[in-house]
Coordinates of C-alpha atoms and ligand atoms in Angstrom, one line a residue:
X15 CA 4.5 211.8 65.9
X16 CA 2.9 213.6 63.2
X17 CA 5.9 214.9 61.5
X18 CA 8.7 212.4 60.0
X19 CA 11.7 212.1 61.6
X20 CA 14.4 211.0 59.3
X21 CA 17.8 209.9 60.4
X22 CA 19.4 213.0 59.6
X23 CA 19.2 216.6 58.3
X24 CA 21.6 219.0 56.3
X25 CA 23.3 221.7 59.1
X26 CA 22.3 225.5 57.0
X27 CA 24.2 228.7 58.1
X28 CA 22.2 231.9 58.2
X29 CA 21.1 232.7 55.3
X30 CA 21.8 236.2 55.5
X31 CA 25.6 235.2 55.8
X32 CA 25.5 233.0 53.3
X33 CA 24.3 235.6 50.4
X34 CA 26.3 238.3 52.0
X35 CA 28.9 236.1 51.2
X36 CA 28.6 235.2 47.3
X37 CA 28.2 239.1 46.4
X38 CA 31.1 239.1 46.2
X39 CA 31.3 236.6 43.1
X40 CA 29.1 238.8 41.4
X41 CA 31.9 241.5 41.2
X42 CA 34.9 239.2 40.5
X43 CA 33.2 236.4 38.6
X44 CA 35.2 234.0 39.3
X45 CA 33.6 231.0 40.4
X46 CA 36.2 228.3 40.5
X47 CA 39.7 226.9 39.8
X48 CA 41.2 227.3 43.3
X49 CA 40.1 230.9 43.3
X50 CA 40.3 232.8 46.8
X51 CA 37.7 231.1 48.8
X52 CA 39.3 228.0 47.8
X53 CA 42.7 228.3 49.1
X54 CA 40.9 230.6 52.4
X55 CA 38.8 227.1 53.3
X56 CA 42.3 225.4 52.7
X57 CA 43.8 227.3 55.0
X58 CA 41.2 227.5 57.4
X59 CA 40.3 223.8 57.7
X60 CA 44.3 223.3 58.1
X61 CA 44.4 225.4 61.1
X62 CA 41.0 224.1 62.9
X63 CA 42.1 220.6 62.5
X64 CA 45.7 221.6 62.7
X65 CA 47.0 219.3 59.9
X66 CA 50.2 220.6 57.4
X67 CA 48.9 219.2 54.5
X68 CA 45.1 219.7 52.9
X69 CA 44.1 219.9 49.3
X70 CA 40.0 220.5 49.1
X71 CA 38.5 217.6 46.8
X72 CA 34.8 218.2 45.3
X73 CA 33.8 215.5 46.8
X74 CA 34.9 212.8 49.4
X75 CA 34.9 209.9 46.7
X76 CA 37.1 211.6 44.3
X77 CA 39.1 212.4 47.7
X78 CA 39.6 208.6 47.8
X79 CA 40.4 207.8 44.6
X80 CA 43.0 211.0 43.7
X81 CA 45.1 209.6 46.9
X82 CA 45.0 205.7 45.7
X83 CA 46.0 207.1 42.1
X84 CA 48.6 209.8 43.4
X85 CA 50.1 206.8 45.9
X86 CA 50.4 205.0 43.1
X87 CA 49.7 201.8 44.8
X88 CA 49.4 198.2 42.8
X89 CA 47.6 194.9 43.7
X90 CA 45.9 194.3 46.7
X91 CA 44.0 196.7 49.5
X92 CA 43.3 195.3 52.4
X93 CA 40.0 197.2 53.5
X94 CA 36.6 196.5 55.4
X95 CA 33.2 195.6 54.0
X96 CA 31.2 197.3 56.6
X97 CA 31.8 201.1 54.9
X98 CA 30.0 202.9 52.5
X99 CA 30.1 201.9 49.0
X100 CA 32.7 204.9 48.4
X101 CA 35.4 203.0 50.0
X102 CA 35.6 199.6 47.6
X103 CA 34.9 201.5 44.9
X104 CA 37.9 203.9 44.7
X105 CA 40.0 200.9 45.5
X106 CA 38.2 199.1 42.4
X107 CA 38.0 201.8 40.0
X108 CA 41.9 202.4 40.4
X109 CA 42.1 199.1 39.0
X110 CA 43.1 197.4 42.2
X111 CA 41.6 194.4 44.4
X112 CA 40.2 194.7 47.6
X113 CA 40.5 192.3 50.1
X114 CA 38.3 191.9 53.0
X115 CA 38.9 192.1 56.5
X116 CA 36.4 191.2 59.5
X117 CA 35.8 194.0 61.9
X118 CA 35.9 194.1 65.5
X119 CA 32.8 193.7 67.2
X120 CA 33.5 196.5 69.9
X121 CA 33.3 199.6 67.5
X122 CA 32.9 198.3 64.0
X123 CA 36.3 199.3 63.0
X124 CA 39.2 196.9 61.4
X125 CA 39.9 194.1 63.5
X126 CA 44.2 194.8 63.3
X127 CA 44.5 191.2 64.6
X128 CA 43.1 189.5 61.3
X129 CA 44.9 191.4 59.1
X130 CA 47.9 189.9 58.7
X131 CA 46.6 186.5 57.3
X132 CA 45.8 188.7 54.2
X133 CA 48.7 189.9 53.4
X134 CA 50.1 188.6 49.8
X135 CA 53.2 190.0 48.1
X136 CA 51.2 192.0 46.1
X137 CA 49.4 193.9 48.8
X138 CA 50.2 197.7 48.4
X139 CA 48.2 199.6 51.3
X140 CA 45.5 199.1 54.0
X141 CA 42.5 201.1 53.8
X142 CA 40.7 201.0 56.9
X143 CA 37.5 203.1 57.9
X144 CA 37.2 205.0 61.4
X145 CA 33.4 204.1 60.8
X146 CA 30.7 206.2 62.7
X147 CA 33.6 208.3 63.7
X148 CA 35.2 205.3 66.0
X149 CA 39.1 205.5 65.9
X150 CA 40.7 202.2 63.9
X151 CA 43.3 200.5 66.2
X152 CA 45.8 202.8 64.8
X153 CA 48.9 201.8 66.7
X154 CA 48.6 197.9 65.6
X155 CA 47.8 199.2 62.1
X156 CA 50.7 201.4 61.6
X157 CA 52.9 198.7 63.5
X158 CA 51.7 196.1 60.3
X159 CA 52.3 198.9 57.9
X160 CA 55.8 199.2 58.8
X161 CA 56.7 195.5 59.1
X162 CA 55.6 194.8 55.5
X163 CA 56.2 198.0 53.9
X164 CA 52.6 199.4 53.6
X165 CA 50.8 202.8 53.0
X166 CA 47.7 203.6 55.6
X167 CA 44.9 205.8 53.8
X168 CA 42.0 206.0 56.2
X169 CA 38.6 206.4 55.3
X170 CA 37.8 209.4 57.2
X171 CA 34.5 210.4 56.1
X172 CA 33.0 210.3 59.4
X173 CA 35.8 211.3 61.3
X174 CA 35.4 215.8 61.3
X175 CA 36.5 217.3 64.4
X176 CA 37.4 213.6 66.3
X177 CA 40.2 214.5 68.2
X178 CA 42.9 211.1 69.4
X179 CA 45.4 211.9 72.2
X180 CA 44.5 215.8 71.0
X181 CA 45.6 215.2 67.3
X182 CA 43.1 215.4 64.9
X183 CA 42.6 211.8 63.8
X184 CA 42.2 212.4 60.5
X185 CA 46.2 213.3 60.9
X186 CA 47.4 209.5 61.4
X187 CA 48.3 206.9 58.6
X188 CA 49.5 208.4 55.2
X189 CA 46.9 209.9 54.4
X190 CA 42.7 210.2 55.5
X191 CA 40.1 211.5 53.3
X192 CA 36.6 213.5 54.9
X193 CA 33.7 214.2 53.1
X194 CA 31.7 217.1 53.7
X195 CA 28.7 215.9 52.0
X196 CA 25.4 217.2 52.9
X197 CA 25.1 214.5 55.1
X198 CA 28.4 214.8 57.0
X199 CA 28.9 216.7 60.6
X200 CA 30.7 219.7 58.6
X201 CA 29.5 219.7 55.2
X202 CA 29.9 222.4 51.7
X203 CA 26.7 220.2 50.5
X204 CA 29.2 218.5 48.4
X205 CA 32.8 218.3 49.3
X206 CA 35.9 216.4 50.5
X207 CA 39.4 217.0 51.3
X208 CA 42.6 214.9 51.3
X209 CA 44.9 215.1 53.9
X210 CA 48.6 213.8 53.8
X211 CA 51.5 213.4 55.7
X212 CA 54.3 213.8 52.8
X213 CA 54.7 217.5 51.9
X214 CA 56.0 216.0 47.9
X215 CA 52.3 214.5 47.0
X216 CA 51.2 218.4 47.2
X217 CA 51.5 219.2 43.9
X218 CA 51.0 216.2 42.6
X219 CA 47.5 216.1 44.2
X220 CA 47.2 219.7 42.8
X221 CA 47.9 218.8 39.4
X222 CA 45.2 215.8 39.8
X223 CA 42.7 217.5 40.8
X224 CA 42.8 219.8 37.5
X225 CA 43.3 217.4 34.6
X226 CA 47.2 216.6 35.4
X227 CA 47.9 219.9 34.2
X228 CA 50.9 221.6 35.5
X229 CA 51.4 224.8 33.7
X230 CA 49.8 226.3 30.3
X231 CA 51.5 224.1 28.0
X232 CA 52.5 221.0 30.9
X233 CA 50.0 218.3 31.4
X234 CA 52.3 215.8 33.5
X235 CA 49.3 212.9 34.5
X236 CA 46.3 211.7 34.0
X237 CA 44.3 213.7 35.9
X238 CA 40.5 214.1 36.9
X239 CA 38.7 217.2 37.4
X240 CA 37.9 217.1 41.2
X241 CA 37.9 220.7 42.5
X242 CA 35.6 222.0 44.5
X243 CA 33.9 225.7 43.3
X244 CA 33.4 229.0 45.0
X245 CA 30.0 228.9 45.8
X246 CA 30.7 225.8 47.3
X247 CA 34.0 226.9 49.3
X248 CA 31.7 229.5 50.9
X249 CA 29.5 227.4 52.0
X250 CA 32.6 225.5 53.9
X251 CA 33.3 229.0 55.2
X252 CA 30.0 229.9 56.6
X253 CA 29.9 226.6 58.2
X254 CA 32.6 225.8 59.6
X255 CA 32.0 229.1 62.2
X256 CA 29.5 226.3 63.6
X257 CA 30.9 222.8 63.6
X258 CA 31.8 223.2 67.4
X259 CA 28.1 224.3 68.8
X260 CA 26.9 221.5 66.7
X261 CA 28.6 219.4 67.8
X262 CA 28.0 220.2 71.1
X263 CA 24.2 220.2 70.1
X264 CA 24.8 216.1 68.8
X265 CA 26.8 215.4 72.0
X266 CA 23.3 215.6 74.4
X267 CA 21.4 214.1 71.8
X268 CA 24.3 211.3 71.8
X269 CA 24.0 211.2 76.1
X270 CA 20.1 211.3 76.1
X271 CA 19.9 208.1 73.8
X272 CA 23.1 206.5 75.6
X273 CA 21.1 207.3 79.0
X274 CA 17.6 205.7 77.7
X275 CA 18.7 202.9 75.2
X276 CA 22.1 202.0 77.5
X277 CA 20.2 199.5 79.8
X278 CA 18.0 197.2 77.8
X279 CA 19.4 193.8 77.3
X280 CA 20.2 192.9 73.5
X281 CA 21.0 196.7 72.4
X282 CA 24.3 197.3 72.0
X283 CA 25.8 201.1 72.1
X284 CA 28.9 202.2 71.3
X285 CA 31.1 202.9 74.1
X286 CA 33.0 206.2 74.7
X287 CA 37.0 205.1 73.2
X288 CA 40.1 206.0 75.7
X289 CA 41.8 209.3 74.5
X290 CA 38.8 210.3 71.7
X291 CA 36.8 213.2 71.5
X292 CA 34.3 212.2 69.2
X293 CA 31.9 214.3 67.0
X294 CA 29.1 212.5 67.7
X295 CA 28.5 212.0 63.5
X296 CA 25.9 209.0 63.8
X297 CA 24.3 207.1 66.4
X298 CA 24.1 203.2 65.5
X299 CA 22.3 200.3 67.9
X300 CA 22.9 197.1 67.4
X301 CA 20.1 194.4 68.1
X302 CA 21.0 191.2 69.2
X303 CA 17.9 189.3 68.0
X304 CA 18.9 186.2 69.8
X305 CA 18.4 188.3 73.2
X306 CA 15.1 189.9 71.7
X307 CA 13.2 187.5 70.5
X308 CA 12.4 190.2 67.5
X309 CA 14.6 191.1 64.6
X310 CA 16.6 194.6 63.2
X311 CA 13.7 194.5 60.1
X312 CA 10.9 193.9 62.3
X313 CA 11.6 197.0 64.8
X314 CA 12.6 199.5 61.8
X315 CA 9.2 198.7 60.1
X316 CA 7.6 199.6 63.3
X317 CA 9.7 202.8 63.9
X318 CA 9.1 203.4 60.0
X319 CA 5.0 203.0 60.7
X320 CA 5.5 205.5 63.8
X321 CA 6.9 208.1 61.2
X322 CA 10.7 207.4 62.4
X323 CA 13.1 206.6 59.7
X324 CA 16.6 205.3 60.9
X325 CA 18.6 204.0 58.4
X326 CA 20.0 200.5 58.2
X327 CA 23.6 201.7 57.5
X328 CA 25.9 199.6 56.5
X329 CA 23.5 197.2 55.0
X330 CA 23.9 195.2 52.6
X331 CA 27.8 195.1 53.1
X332 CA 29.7 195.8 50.4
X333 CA 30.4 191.8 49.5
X334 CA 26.7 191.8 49.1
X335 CA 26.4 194.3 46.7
X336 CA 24.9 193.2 43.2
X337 CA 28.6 194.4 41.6
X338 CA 30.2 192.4 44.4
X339 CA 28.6 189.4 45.1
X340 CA 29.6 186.8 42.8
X341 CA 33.3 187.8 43.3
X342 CA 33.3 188.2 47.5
X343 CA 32.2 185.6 50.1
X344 CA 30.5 187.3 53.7
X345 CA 31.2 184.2 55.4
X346 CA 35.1 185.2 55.7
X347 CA 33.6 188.5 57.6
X348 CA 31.6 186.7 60.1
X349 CA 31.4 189.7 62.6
X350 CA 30.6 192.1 59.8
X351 CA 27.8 190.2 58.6
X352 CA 26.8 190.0 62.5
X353 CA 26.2 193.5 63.0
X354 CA 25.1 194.6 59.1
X355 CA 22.0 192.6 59.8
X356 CA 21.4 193.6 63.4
X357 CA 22.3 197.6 62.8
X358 CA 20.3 200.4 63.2
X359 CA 21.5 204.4 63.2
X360 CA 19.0 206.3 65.1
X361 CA 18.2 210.1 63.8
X362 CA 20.9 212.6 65.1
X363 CA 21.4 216.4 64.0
X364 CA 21.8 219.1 65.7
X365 CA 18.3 220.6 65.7
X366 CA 16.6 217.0 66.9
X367 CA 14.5 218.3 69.9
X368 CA 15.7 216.0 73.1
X369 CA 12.0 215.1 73.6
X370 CA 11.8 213.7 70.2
X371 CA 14.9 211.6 71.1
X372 CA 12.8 210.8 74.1
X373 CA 9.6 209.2 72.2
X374 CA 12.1 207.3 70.0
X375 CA 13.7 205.4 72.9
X376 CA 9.9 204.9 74.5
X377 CA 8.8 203.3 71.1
X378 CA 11.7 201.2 70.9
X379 CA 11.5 200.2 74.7
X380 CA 7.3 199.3 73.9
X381 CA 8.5 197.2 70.6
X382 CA 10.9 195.3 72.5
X383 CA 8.5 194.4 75.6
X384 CA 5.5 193.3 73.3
Ligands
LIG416 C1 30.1 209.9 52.7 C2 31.2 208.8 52.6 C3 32.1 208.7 51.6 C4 32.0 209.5 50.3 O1 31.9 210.9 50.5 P1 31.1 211.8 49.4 O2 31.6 213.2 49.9 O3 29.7 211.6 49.6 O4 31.6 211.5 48.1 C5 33.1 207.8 51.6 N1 33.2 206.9 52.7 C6 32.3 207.0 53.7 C7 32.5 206.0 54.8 C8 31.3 207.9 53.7 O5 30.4 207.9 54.7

């Protein structure tokens, strides 16, 4: 291949619609603070992912820790160390402690039967993420939730447009946060939103987002500044008129790969999850080294030398981090630390040509049989 093929690659809309668009901001001049494409993205995300409650965030980590703060939760999270950094973060810059829990080797997700162990009277909330877009055990969750008096905030930055039992997913626990970085399946190159269950945190997340500041003369918290701008908002707009043919587009990369890669011995796929349309956000392989005979590092230097760049995401986990380390132990997370070292996401976007997808699979089938 003589062009680089990275992992992934930021969805554009027309450009023409796009400048058509922010004209219009020339005449107003007003750029931000919740102006009208603001609360029309609101509204419009709320009825494509048919949730009650959305406040647009200017990014998906403030998302995350605007919720914690507005929850006013204390103590101990119970959360996963296979996630992004994002996720322990907001739980450790609220001034809280995270406590690990191993994930379940079928989809990466929470494993809902370890969780209780963790539990301490000062546990406030589990934050669990539906990684790769794969639903968390939700049920079992929100059954532990209830018996000891817990909030659920999901991590639902990889979750746009992943429909459970024809509910958007990112409408279960108390709350779910999505990014819509660059990155992300639906993006506004930087962006987030918060959605909630209880109507009363409306204004309170409101008020966050803009310094705590109720009215003129009424600053009622301690607030951040976490809104997102017009220019940005438009962006959503334009977008969002695409999310479904791309995802289409990422579901036949997602069925070519599954269709090559779904035989060999020692890769592991994800499987489809009962009751879950999924958005197709990432691709990940696992590689069972042990059934190889050659390791995650050695096949992504080859890939890398071939001019494909996969990323190894989620690695390090989070309990390896430099920040982390000292405090946090990976041998409690045995599974995690399992599939952070074998992990691979292949490239997936909606432009990725099928034959491309076709060499990739052919150079991982020759590095595997050499
Ligand atoms: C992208 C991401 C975030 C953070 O979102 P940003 O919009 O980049 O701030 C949080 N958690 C996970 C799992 C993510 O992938």
């Amino acid at each position: 291949m003589n062009n680089k093929i990275f992992v992934t690659q930021c969805f554009m809309p027309p450009y023409e619609e796009y400048i058509n668009e922010i004209k219009n901001l020339w005449d107003t001049a007003i750029v931000t603070n919740m102006g009208i494409y603001h609360q029309k993205l609101e509204k419009q995300l709320k009825e494509y992912l048919n949730v009650p409650n959305l406040s647009l965030i200017t990014n998906g980590h403030l998302a995350l820790e605007l919720i914690i703060q507005a929850m006013e939760l204390s103590g101990e999270v119970i959360t996963t160390p296979f996630t992004f950094a994002s996720t322990t973060h907001a739980i450790v810059r609220n001034n809280l402690k995270p406590v690990f829990c191993d994930i379940k080797y079928d989809d990466y997700t929470m494993d809902p039967y370890k969780i209780e162990s963790l539990i301490t009277d000062k546990t406030s909330a589990i934050l669990p993420v539906h990684v790769f877009g794969q639903m968390c055990n939700i049920e079992e969750i929100n059954n532990i939730a209830r018996k000891y008096n817990l909030k659920v905030i999901y991590d639902a930055a990889h979750t746009f447009g992943v429909k459970y039992k024809k509910r958007s997913l990112a409408s279960y626990g108390d709350a779910s946060i999505l990014s819509f970085h660059a990155t992300k399946v639906f993006n506004t190159i930087e962006g987030g939103a918060i959605i909630f269950k209880d109507k009363y945190l409306e204004n309170k997340i409101y008020n966050l987002k803009n310094f705590g500041i109720r009215s003129k003369e009424i600053v009622e918290s301690v607030g951040l500044n976490a809104k997102m701008d017009e220019f940005r908002a438009i962006m959503g707009l334009c977008n969002l008129k695409y999310v479904e043919s791309t995802i289409q587009k990422r579901r036949k990369i997602a069925l070519r790969y599954y269709e090559k890669l779904h035989n060999i011995k020692g890769i592991k796929l994800l499987s489809h999850q009962k009751d879950v349309i999924s958005n197709f956000a990432y691709f990940p392989v696992v590689f069972e080294k042990e059934k190889l005979g050659i390791d995650r590092d050695n096949i992504c230097t080859f890939l890398e030398k071939e001019n494909i760049f996969p990323r190894k995401y989620f690695y390090p986990l989070v309990t390896e981090f430099e920040c982390y380390k000292k405090e946090f132990s990976t041998f409690k997370t045995p599974v995690a630390k399992y599939v952070s070292d074998g992990i691979l996401t292949l490239p997936i976007y909606p432009d990725l040509q099928l034959e491309v997808v076709d060499y990739i699979c052919e150079r991982i089938q020759y590095i595997i049989n050499k």
